C-alpha cells in the first residue's frame, strides 16, 4: 500500500491508461464513488476503444438496457464518463510506467510527466500477426488484422481488398465476414490450422449461409504475391495442396494483451496471460497500479470488460479511502500444467479488505478433460472437474484457494479423472 | 531527353545511392535510374543492419578494401548527416570445439585486415558481459568496432544528399538497352531515353543482365542467395547488447543475433541459393528453425514475442569477391557481385569507382560545402520526433511514429510510392501490431500517394 504521505502532491487521484470499455466504465464508477480527479489517457484521437470500429450488434444490453452497435456503445461509454466528471485526454500516449504511479507521457506538444495516486492499466488486446503465426510466403500488401479491417471499413469507409481469405476461426473471424459484407467484400474462404473451428461449433453453419468454404486442419500456409496478395497456398486436411486466389488475407484472432508498456516497468508480467500479474483486487506488484479489462487475458467481451472496470473501480475507491491498510502477505497462484495458459489472479493477497473477486479465470492452450487441482505443498486444497477448450470463458470459485492461502504458493494443475 | 548527364547510375540500391552521392559531390551531373517504383527495392531491402569492420573479409580482397574504407567514411558521413549509429560491438562465438579451434586463425585474419582491437575474451568474461547468452558457448573473441545502423536511412541519406546537390532520381525506369557511340551513352529505358557520358551499373541482383543489355557481355552470373530473418519485439533487445556472430563457414557468416537500431532483436539469416531474383518469400520451417536457434543461443528468447519476419536477397555470384570492372574505352563501370557486405562497403565502393575513373572530367567542380539533406532519424536509442513539440501526435503506436514524420516524408523530395517504402522511411506498421492500430489512419494519410492504395473508398474501383 502507498502511505498517506506519498498520496500527497499528486497531479491526479487516478490515471487510467486506455479509454476502452473497461477504462471508461472504471473511470465513471470512480467518480460515482466520489474519487476526486480521474483522468483517462487515450492514445487514439478519440476514446472508446475497439468497439469504435465494431460496426455490428450486440453491445450495451446489460450496461445500458439497449441494443447498440459498437460505435454507439463506445460513444455512450465516453458520454457517461464525461457526465460524471472524468477528464479524457486523447492523443496522449503513455511511454513509460514508473514506480509509485508516475507516468511519462507524450502528446503533440512533446513530453510530460503525470503523478497519480493510483494508475489503472486498461490497454486491452490486439490480434496476433502473420509473423507470430509463422505464416510464410511473400510480403505482399493486403495482409491485415480484423481490427485493421474494421477500422478501415467502419471508421474510414474504405475497402482494402475485394475477395479476402480469413485466416483463423474465432468469433472475431466470423465477425470479419460481416465487416467484409458491409462494403461488398466477399470472403473466398476461411482457413484454420486446427482440425475444427476454434469458436463454438454451433456457429459453423453460418459459413454455409454466407457461402464461405471452410478449410480446417491446414498445414504450411503460404502467401503468394509480388506486390499485392494473389493467393493463399496450403496443404489441406487431405494432404492436397490448395491454391486459393485472393487479393487479401485477414489474419484474425489469437488475441494478446497490448502490454509492451509493462516492459522495464515496476509492474510484474505474467508470461502465461501476457498481461500484468494481479491479485484478487486487481492490484499489481507495484501497489500504485491496478489493471482491468482485456489486458488481463485474451480476450473477453466488451460487456465483461465494462463490468470488470466497474468492480475494479469500487476496489480502488475503497483502497484510496482506507489510508493504506497493511497487507499480511502475498502468495502466488502458480500454473504447473502445460495445458493451462494462465490462471488469474496470479497473486493472492492476505488482506482484511473485502470486495475482491470471487472467481478465478482460466485459459487453456489445448483441450482438457480432467480434474483441476489446487495444492499447497503437494496437499490438495481444492479440486474441480474441467472439460473445456481453448478460447473459452472458464471460471472457478476462488474462495477455497484464498482461504487456504497461508503465504505459500498455491499450485494449479490438471490431472486425469479418477 | 535533351539533357546530357555526366553519369547515369543504374540501380538505386545502397551501392547506387553511395556512388551517386560521391560523384555528385565530386562535381558530376548525375541521374539515377531505378527500375522499381521506389529505391532500395532489391537486395538493399533486407539485411542485418550492421556496419561491419570487415575483420573477417579475405585479406587483400577488393571486398576487404571497400568495407574498410566504407566503414571509415560511414562514421564521418554519419557524423555530418547526424545519422543515428550505435556502437554495440560484436562477439564471435564458438559453440563447439571445432569452432573454438578456428578462433586464433580468425583473430590473425582480423589483425591482418587492420582491425587491431579484435581480441580473445575468456568464456566467463563473455558470459559476465552478456548474461543472456547460453552457457553452452565454449569461447569467443570480441570485435569492438561493429555498429548498429539504419540500413534504409543510410542509403536514403546518400541519395537525398546527392539530390540536394543536383542529382536526379528517375524511378519506374528500367534500362532496356544501352548504346555507346561518339563518346556518349544513350540508354533506352521503360520511361524514355537517357543520355550520359558515363554509365555505372549498380544493378545488384540484375547486374549481369544490365551488363548484357549495355555492353553485350558480362563476366559473372548472379545467383541470388536468400537470407530469412526473424525479428523479436523490443523486450528481447534487453537480452543481449552485443552483435553475436557465429564462426563463419565457407557459405555464410551463419546465424547472427543482434539488436537493431530500432530497438528490436534480429535472428538470421539463412543462406539459400536460388534462381529467382525476386522471390524473397519466407518459409515457416526456416523461420521456426531460426527461432529455435535463437533460443539455443539466448534462452530468454523463448518467452519473447516475434514481431516480424522477412527475407533479403544477396547478389552472390560464382566469385568470392566483388566484381568491379571499368571498361574505359566505353565509359562504363560495372559494380557487381556485392554479395553481403554492400551496406558496410557502399561508401568504400564509391571511392573505388572514383579511383577507377581516374581523371574523368565532370561538368561541375567538387562541391566544397555540400547541402545537407533532411534525413530519417528513427533510432530507438536516440532522440525521436515524438519527444518534441509540434509532432502532430502519434499515428503508429508500436514504433511511436508521429504525424509530422509521416507528412514530412510524404511531402519530401523522395516520397514513397508504396506502403513498403513508407515503412522503410518511418517505421509505420513495422512494430509488434503490424498495423492493427494504425492501418486505417495511414490509409487516410496516404490517400492518393500510393500506386496500390491501402484502401479504396466505397464505390470506387
PDB file of N, CA, C and O in Angstrom, chain B residues 19-74:
ATOM      1  N   UNK B  19      27.287   5.707 -54.704  1.00  0.00           N
ATOM      2  CA  UNK B  19      28.046   6.170 -55.869  1.00  0.00           C
ATOM      3  C   UNK B  19      27.469   7.498 -56.368  1.00  0.00           C
ATOM      4  O   UNK B  19      28.213   8.429 -56.721  1.00  0.00           O
ATOM      5  N   UNK B  20      26.145   7.604 -56.351  1.00  0.00           N
ATOM      6  CA  UNK B  20      25.505   8.848 -56.783  1.00  0.00           C
ATOM      7  C   UNK B  20      25.950  10.020 -55.910  1.00  0.00           C
ATOM      8  O   UNK B  20      26.245  11.116 -56.399  1.00  0.00           O
ATOM      9  N   UNK B  21      26.000   9.786 -54.622  1.00  0.00           N
ATOM     10  CA  UNK B  21      26.422  10.848 -53.697  1.00  0.00           C
ATOM     11  C   UNK B  21      27.875  11.261 -53.978  1.00  0.00           C
ATOM     12  O   UNK B  21      28.181  12.442 -54.143  1.00  0.00           O
ATOM     13  N   UNK B  22      28.746  10.249 -54.078  1.00  0.00           N
ATOM     14  CA  UNK B  22      30.172  10.529 -54.254  1.00  0.00           C
ATOM     15  C   UNK B  22      30.416  11.342 -55.534  1.00  0.00           C
ATOM     16  O   UNK B  22      31.100  12.363 -55.528  1.00  0.00           O
ATOM     17  N   UNK B  23      29.828  10.887 -56.623  1.00  0.00           N
ATOM     18  CA  UNK B  23      30.105  11.550 -57.905  1.00  0.00           C
ATOM     19  C   UNK B  23      29.457  12.931 -57.952  1.00  0.00           C
ATOM     20  O   UNK B  23      30.019  13.866 -58.522  1.00  0.00           O
ATOM     21  N   UNK B  24      28.266  13.057 -57.351  1.00  0.00           N
ATOM     22  CA  UNK B  24      27.628  14.375 -57.300  1.00  0.00           C
ATOM     23  C   UNK B  24      28.516  15.349 -56.530  1.00  0.00           C
ATOM     24  O   UNK B  24      28.747  16.487 -56.973  1.00  0.00           O
ATOM     25  N   UNK B  25      29.004  14.905 -55.390  1.00  0.00           N
ATOM     26  CA  UNK B  25      29.854  15.785 -54.575  1.00  0.00           C
ATOM     27  C   UNK B  25      31.164  16.087 -55.296  1.00  0.00           C
ATOM     28  O   UNK B  25      31.805  17.120 -55.055  1.00  0.00           O
ATOM     29  N   UNK B  26      31.558  15.174 -56.215  1.00  0.00           N
ATOM     30  CA  UNK B  26      32.784  15.416 -57.000  1.00  0.00           C
ATOM     31  C   UNK B  26      32.537  16.331 -58.199  1.00  0.00           C
ATOM     32  O   UNK B  26      33.441  16.580 -58.987  1.00  0.00           O
ATOM     33  N   UNK B  27      31.293  16.776 -58.373  1.00  0.00           N
ATOM     34  CA  UNK B  27      31.007  17.730 -59.433  1.00  0.00           C
ATOM     35  C   UNK B  27      30.262  17.173 -60.624  1.00  0.00           C
ATOM     36  O   UNK B  27      30.017  17.883 -61.592  1.00  0.00           O
ATOM     37  N   UNK B  28      29.890  15.881 -60.560  1.00  0.00           N
ATOM     38  CA  UNK B  28      29.215  15.288 -61.713  1.00  0.00           C
ATOM     39  C   UNK B  28      27.722  15.600 -61.701  1.00  0.00           C
ATOM     40  O   UNK B  28      27.108  15.771 -60.646  1.00  0.00           O
ATOM     41  N   UNK B  29      27.185  15.686 -62.926  1.00  0.00           N
ATOM     42  CA  UNK B  29      25.737  15.816 -63.092  1.00  0.00           C
ATOM     43  C   UNK B  29      25.202  14.392 -63.228  1.00  0.00           C
ATOM     44  O   UNK B  29      25.455  13.716 -64.229  1.00  0.00           O
ATOM     45  N   UNK B  30      24.497  13.928 -62.196  1.00  0.00           N
ATOM     46  CA  UNK B  30      24.173  12.509 -62.061  1.00  0.00           C
ATOM     47  C   UNK B  30      22.674  12.264 -62.231  1.00  0.00           C
ATOM     48  O   UNK B  30      21.856  13.037 -61.729  1.00  0.00           O
ATOM     49  N   UNK B  31      22.351  11.201 -62.947  1.00  0.00           N
ATOM     50  CA  UNK B  31      20.977  10.708 -62.929  1.00  0.00           C
ATOM     51  C   UNK B  31      21.009   9.263 -62.431  1.00  0.00           C
ATOM     52  O   UNK B  31      21.887   8.489 -62.800  1.00  0.00           O
ATOM     53  N   UNK B  32      20.082   8.945 -61.534  1.00  0.00           N
ATOM     54  CA  UNK B  32      19.980   7.584 -61.010  1.00  0.00           C
ATOM     55  C   UNK B  32      18.718   6.957 -61.586  1.00  0.00           C
ATOM     56  O   UNK B  32      17.628   7.529 -61.476  1.00  0.00           O
ATOM     57  N   UNK B  33      18.886   5.806 -62.221  1.00  0.00           N
ATOM     58  CA  UNK B  33      17.762   5.135 -62.880  1.00  0.00           C
ATOM     59  C   UNK B  33      17.366   3.900 -62.071  1.00  0.00           C
ATOM     60  O   UNK B  33      18.180   3.002 -61.869  1.00  0.00           O
ATOM     61  N   UNK B  34      16.145   3.897 -61.594  1.00  0.00           N
ATOM     62  CA  UNK B  34      15.672   2.767 -60.793  1.00  0.00           C
ATOM     63  C   UNK B  34      14.489   2.111 -61.484  1.00  0.00           C
ATOM     64  O   UNK B  34      13.501   2.759 -61.792  1.00  0.00           O
ATOM     65  N   UNK B  35      14.627   0.819 -61.689  1.00  0.00           N
ATOM     66  CA  UNK B  35      13.601   0.029 -62.362  1.00  0.00           C
ATOM     67  C   UNK B  35      12.307  -0.020 -61.567  1.00  0.00           C
ATOM     68  O   UNK B  35      11.211   0.069 -62.104  1.00  0.00           O
ATOM     69  N   UNK B  36      12.434  -0.144 -60.253  1.00  0.00           N
ATOM     70  CA  UNK B  36      11.251  -0.268 -59.397  1.00  0.00           C
ATOM     71  C   UNK B  36      10.635   1.107 -59.150  1.00  0.00           C
ATOM     72  O   UNK B  36      11.212   2.133 -59.505  1.00  0.00           O
ATOM     73  N   UNK B  37       9.472   1.100 -58.506  1.00  0.00           N
ATOM     74  CA  UNK B  37       8.825   2.379 -58.254  1.00  0.00           C
ATOM     75  C   UNK B  37       9.356   3.051 -56.992  1.00  0.00           C
ATOM     76  O   UNK B  37       8.969   4.157 -56.675  1.00  0.00           O
ATOM     77  N   UNK B  38      10.256   2.386 -56.311  1.00  0.00           N
ATOM     78  CA  UNK B  38      10.898   3.029 -55.167  1.00  0.00           C
ATOM     79  C   UNK B  38      12.352   2.566 -55.076  1.00  0.00           C
ATOM     80  O   UNK B  38      12.717   1.535 -55.645  1.00  0.00           O
ATOM     81  N   UNK B  39      13.142   3.353 -54.363  1.00  0.00           N
ATOM     82  CA  UNK B  39      14.543   2.989 -54.151  1.00  0.00           C
ATOM     83  C   UNK B  39      14.610   1.843 -53.145  1.00  0.00           C
ATOM     84  O   UNK B  39      13.635   1.549 -52.450  1.00  0.00           O
ATOM     85  N   UNK B  40      15.764   1.193 -53.074  1.00  0.00           N
ATOM     86  CA  UNK B  40      16.022   0.093 -52.126  1.00  0.00           C
ATOM     87  C   UNK B  40      15.017  -1.049 -52.270  1.00  0.00           C
ATOM     88  O   UNK B  40      14.590  -1.639 -51.284  1.00  0.00           O
ATOM     89  N   UNK B  41      14.647  -1.346 -53.479  1.00  0.00           N
ATOM     90  CA  UNK B  41      13.619  -2.350 -53.689  1.00  0.00           C
ATOM     91  C   UNK B  41      14.184  -3.744 -53.940  1.00  0.00           C
ATOM     92  O   UNK B  41      13.454  -4.724 -54.008  1.00  0.00           O
ATOM     93  N   UNK B  42      15.508  -3.858 -54.082  1.00  0.00           N
ATOM     94  CA  UNK B  42      16.107  -5.157 -54.363  1.00  0.00           C
ATOM     95  C   UNK B  42      16.884  -5.695 -53.177  1.00  0.00           C
ATOM     96  O   UNK B  42      16.327  -5.879 -52.097  1.00  0.00           O
ATOM     97  N   UNK B  43      18.170  -5.923 -53.393  1.00  0.00           N
ATOM     98  CA  UNK B  43      18.999  -6.514 -52.347  1.00  0.00           C
ATOM     99  C   UNK B  43      19.068  -5.640 -51.092  1.00  0.00           C
ATOM    100  O   UNK B  43      19.222  -6.145 -49.983  1.00  0.00           O
ATOM    101  N   UNK B  44      18.946  -4.326 -51.275  1.00  0.00           N
ATOM    102  CA  UNK B  44      19.095  -3.423 -50.122  1.00  0.00           C
ATOM    103  C   UNK B  44      17.849  -3.359 -49.242  1.00  0.00           C
ATOM    104  O   UNK B  44      17.823  -2.649 -48.252  1.00  0.00           O
ATOM    105  N   UNK B  45      16.830  -4.097 -49.630  1.00  0.00           N
ATOM    106  CA  UNK B  45      15.565  -4.073 -48.894  1.00  0.00           C
ATOM    107  C   UNK B  45      15.703  -4.760 -47.537  1.00  0.00           C
ATOM    108  O   UNK B  45      15.132  -4.316 -46.553  1.00  0.00           O
ATOM    109  N   UNK B  46      16.452  -5.856 -47.505  1.00  0.00           N
ATOM    110  CA  UNK B  46      16.541  -6.628 -46.264  1.00  0.00           C
ATOM    111  C   UNK B  46      17.949  -7.095 -45.983  1.00  0.00           C
ATOM    112  O   UNK B  46      18.527  -7.798 -46.802  1.00  0.00           O
ATOM    113  N   UNK B  47      18.482  -6.682 -44.849  1.00  0.00           N
ATOM    114  CA  UNK B  47      19.818  -7.138 -44.447  1.00  0.00           C
ATOM    115  C   UNK B  47      19.893  -7.129 -42.934  1.00  0.00           C
ATOM    116  O   UNK B  47      18.889  -6.952 -42.257  1.00  0.00           O
ATOM    117  N   UNK B  48      21.102  -7.296 -42.385  1.00  0.00           N
ATOM    118  CA  UNK B  48      21.173  -7.392 -40.927  1.00  0.00           C
ATOM    119  C   UNK B  48      21.476  -6.055 -40.255  1.00  0.00           C
ATOM    120  O   UNK B  48      21.630  -6.002 -39.036  1.00  0.00           O
ATOM    121  N   UNK B  49      21.558  -4.977 -41.046  1.00  0.00           N
ATOM    122  CA  UNK B  49      21.624  -3.622 -40.483  1.00  0.00           C
ATOM    123  C   UNK B  49      22.818  -3.402 -39.558  1.00  0.00           C
ATOM    124  O   UNK B  49      22.720  -2.751 -38.525  1.00  0.00           O
ATOM    125  N   UNK B  50      23.939  -3.982 -39.965  1.00  0.00           N
ATOM    126  CA  UNK B  50      25.173  -3.842 -39.177  1.00  0.00           C
ATOM    127  C   UNK B  50      26.216  -3.132 -40.025  1.00  0.00           C
ATOM    128  O   UNK B  50      26.335  -3.388 -41.222  1.00  0.00           O
ATOM    129  N   UNK B  51      26.976  -2.226 -39.387  1.00  0.00           N
ATOM    130  CA  UNK B  51      28.160  -1.664 -40.034  1.00  0.00           C
ATOM    131  C   UNK B  51      29.345  -2.518 -39.589  1.00  0.00           C
ATOM    132  O   UNK B  51      29.757  -2.475 -38.432  1.00  0.00           O
ATOM    133  N   UNK B  52      29.864  -3.313 -40.542  1.00  0.00           N
ATOM    134  CA  UNK B  52      30.950  -4.239 -40.233  1.00  0.00           C
ATOM    135  C   UNK B  52      32.302  -3.565 -40.389  1.00  0.00           C
ATOM    136  O   UNK B  52      32.487  -2.696 -41.252  1.00  0.00           O
ATOM    137  N   UNK B  53      33.240  -4.014 -39.567  1.00  0.00           N
ATOM    138  CA  UNK B  53      34.631  -3.546 -39.707  1.00  0.00           C
ATOM    139  C   UNK B  53      35.315  -4.227 -40.883  1.00  0.00           C
ATOM    140  O   UNK B  53      36.334  -3.741 -41.364  1.00  0.00           O
ATOM    141  N   UNK B  54      34.781  -5.353 -41.322  1.00  0.00           N
ATOM    142  CA  UNK B  54      35.447  -6.133 -42.357  1.00  0.00           C
ATOM    143  C   UNK B  54      36.536  -7.032 -41.789  1.00  0.00           C
ATOM    144  O   UNK B  54      37.409  -7.500 -42.511  1.00  0.00           O
ATOM    145  N   UNK B  55      36.458  -7.319 -40.500  1.00  0.00           N
ATOM    146  CA  UNK B  55      37.510  -8.113 -39.846  1.00  0.00           C
ATOM    147  C   UNK B  55      37.664  -9.499 -40.446  1.00  0.00           C
ATOM    148  O   UNK B  55      38.749 -10.058 -40.454  1.00  0.00           O
ATOM    149  N   UNK B  56      36.567 -10.039 -41.000  1.00  0.00           N
ATOM    150  CA  UNK B  56      36.616 -11.421 -41.480  1.00  0.00           C
ATOM    151  C   UNK B  56      36.657 -11.531 -43.005  1.00  0.00           C
ATOM    152  O   UNK B  56      36.530 -12.616 -43.544  1.00  0.00           O
ATOM    153  N   UNK B  57      36.804 -10.390 -43.690  1.00  0.00           N
ATOM    154  CA  UNK B  57      36.898 -10.457 -45.150  1.00  0.00           C
ATOM    155  C   UNK B  57      38.255 -11.051 -45.545  1.00  0.00           C
ATOM    156  O   UNK B  57      39.217 -10.951 -44.791  1.00  0.00           O
ATOM    157  N   UNK B  58      38.308 -11.668 -46.712  1.00  0.00           N
ATOM    158  CA  UNK B  58      39.597 -12.243 -47.136  1.00  0.00           C
ATOM    159  C   UNK B  58      40.656 -11.139 -47.268  1.00  0.00           C
ATOM    160  O   UNK B  58      40.444 -10.174 -48.004  1.00  0.00           O
ATOM    161  N   UNK B  59      41.772 -11.243 -46.559  1.00  0.00           N
ATOM    162  CA  UNK B  59      42.801 -10.203 -46.640  1.00  0.00           C
ATOM    163  C   UNK B  59      43.255 -10.010 -48.083  1.00  0.00           C
ATOM    164  O   UNK B  59      43.423 -10.978 -48.826  1.00  0.00           O
ATOM    165  N   UNK B  60      43.417  -8.780 -48.459  1.00  0.00           N
ATOM    166  CA  UNK B  60      43.877  -8.489 -49.812  1.00  0.00           C
ATOM    167  C   UNK B  60      42.770  -8.442 -50.833  1.00  0.00           C
ATOM    168  O   UNK B  60      42.996  -8.089 -51.989  1.00  0.00           O
ATOM    169  N   UNK B  61      41.534  -8.778 -50.429  1.00  0.00           N
ATOM    170  CA  UNK B  61      40.434  -8.763 -51.394  1.00  0.00           C
ATOM    171  C   UNK B  61      39.912  -7.349 -51.598  1.00  0.00           C
ATOM    172  O   UNK B  61      40.130  -6.456 -50.771  1.00  0.00           O
ATOM    173  N   UNK B  62      39.229  -7.168 -52.732  1.00  0.00           N
ATOM    174  CA  UNK B  62      38.597  -5.879 -53.002  1.00  0.00           C
ATOM    175  C   UNK B  62      37.502  -5.617 -51.969  1.00  0.00           C
ATOM    176  O   UNK B  62      37.317  -4.497 -51.503  1.00  0.00           O
ATOM    177  N   UNK B  63      36.799  -6.678 -51.592  1.00  0.00           N
ATOM    178  CA  UNK B  63      35.742  -6.542 -50.593  1.00  0.00           C
ATOM    179  C   UNK B  63      36.317  -5.980 -49.294  1.00  0.00           C
ATOM    180  O   UNK B  63      35.772  -5.043 -48.709  1.00  0.00           O
ATOM    181  N   UNK B  64      37.451  -6.545 -48.877  1.00  0.00           N
ATOM    182  CA  UNK B  64      38.059  -6.090 -47.617  1.00  0.00           C
ATOM    183  C   UNK B  64      38.430  -4.614 -47.721  1.00  0.00           C
ATOM    184  O   UNK B  64      38.158  -3.827 -46.812  1.00  0.00           O
ATOM    185  N   UNK B  65      39.020  -4.232 -48.849  1.00  0.00           N
ATOM    186  CA  UNK B  65      39.445  -2.836 -49.019  1.00  0.00           C
ATOM    187  C   UNK B  65      38.235  -1.907 -48.999  1.00  0.00           C
ATOM    188  O   UNK B  65      38.256  -0.844 -48.343  1.00  0.00           O
ATOM    189  N   UNK B  66      37.183  -2.299 -49.702  1.00  0.00           N
ATOM    190  CA  UNK B  66      35.996  -1.437 -49.777  1.00  0.00           C
ATOM    191  C   UNK B  66      35.279  -1.354 -48.433  1.00  0.00           C
ATOM    192  O   UNK B  66      34.806  -0.277 -48.036  1.00  0.00           O
ATOM    193  N   UNK B  67      35.182  -2.485 -47.730  1.00  0.00           N
ATOM    194  CA  UNK B  67      34.499  -2.459 -46.432  1.00  0.00           C
ATOM    195  C   UNK B  67      35.301  -1.609 -45.444  1.00  0.00           C
ATOM    196  O   UNK B  67      34.740  -0.790 -44.709  1.00  0.00           O
ATOM    197  N   UNK B  68      36.627  -1.776 -45.448  1.00  0.00           N
ATOM    198  CA  UNK B  68      37.457  -0.990 -44.522  1.00  0.00           C
ATOM    199  C   UNK B  68      37.305   0.502 -44.813  1.00  0.00           C
ATOM    200  O   UNK B  68      37.112   1.314 -43.902  1.00  0.00           O
ATOM    201  N   UNK B  69      37.384   0.853 -46.092  1.00  0.00           N
ATOM    202  CA  UNK B  69      37.254   2.267 -46.456  1.00  0.00           C
ATOM    203  C   UNK B  69      35.828   2.764 -46.211  1.00  0.00           C
ATOM    204  O   UNK B  69      35.614   3.892 -45.748  1.00  0.00           O
ATOM    205  N   UNK B  70      34.852   1.899 -46.517  1.00  0.00           N
ATOM    206  CA  UNK B  70      33.451   2.267 -46.343  1.00  0.00           C
ATOM    207  C   UNK B  70      33.110   2.480 -44.879  1.00  0.00           C
ATOM    208  O   UNK B  70      32.393   3.417 -44.517  1.00  0.00           O
ATOM    209  N   UNK B  71      33.642   1.612 -44.041  1.00  0.00           N
ATOM    210  CA  UNK B  71      33.433   1.714 -42.596  1.00  0.00           C
ATOM    211  C   UNK B  71      33.911   3.073 -42.086  1.00  0.00           C
ATOM    212  O   UNK B  71      33.209   3.775 -41.369  1.00  0.00           O
ATOM    213  N   UNK B  72      35.133   3.426 -42.515  1.00  0.00           N
ATOM    214  CA  UNK B  72      35.746   4.672 -42.049  1.00  0.00           C
ATOM    215  C   UNK B  72      34.926   5.883 -42.519  1.00  0.00           C
ATOM    216  O   UNK B  72      34.616   6.791 -41.738  1.00  0.00           O
ATOM    217  N   UNK B  73      34.556   5.848 -43.794  1.00  0.00           N
ATOM    218  CA  UNK B  73      33.803   7.003 -44.300  1.00  0.00           C
ATOM    219  C   UNK B  73      32.402   7.052 -43.692  1.00  0.00           C
ATOM    220  O   UNK B  73      31.864   8.130 -43.462  1.00  0.00           O
ATOM    221  N   UNK B  74      31.824   5.867 -43.419  1.00  0.00           N
ATOM    222  CA  UNK B  74      30.475   5.862 -42.842  1.00  0.00           C
ATOM    223  C   UNK B  74      30.447   6.661 -41.544  1.00  0.00           C
ATOM    224  O   UNK B  74      29.528   7.456 -41.296  1.00  0.00           O
TER     225      UNK B  74
END
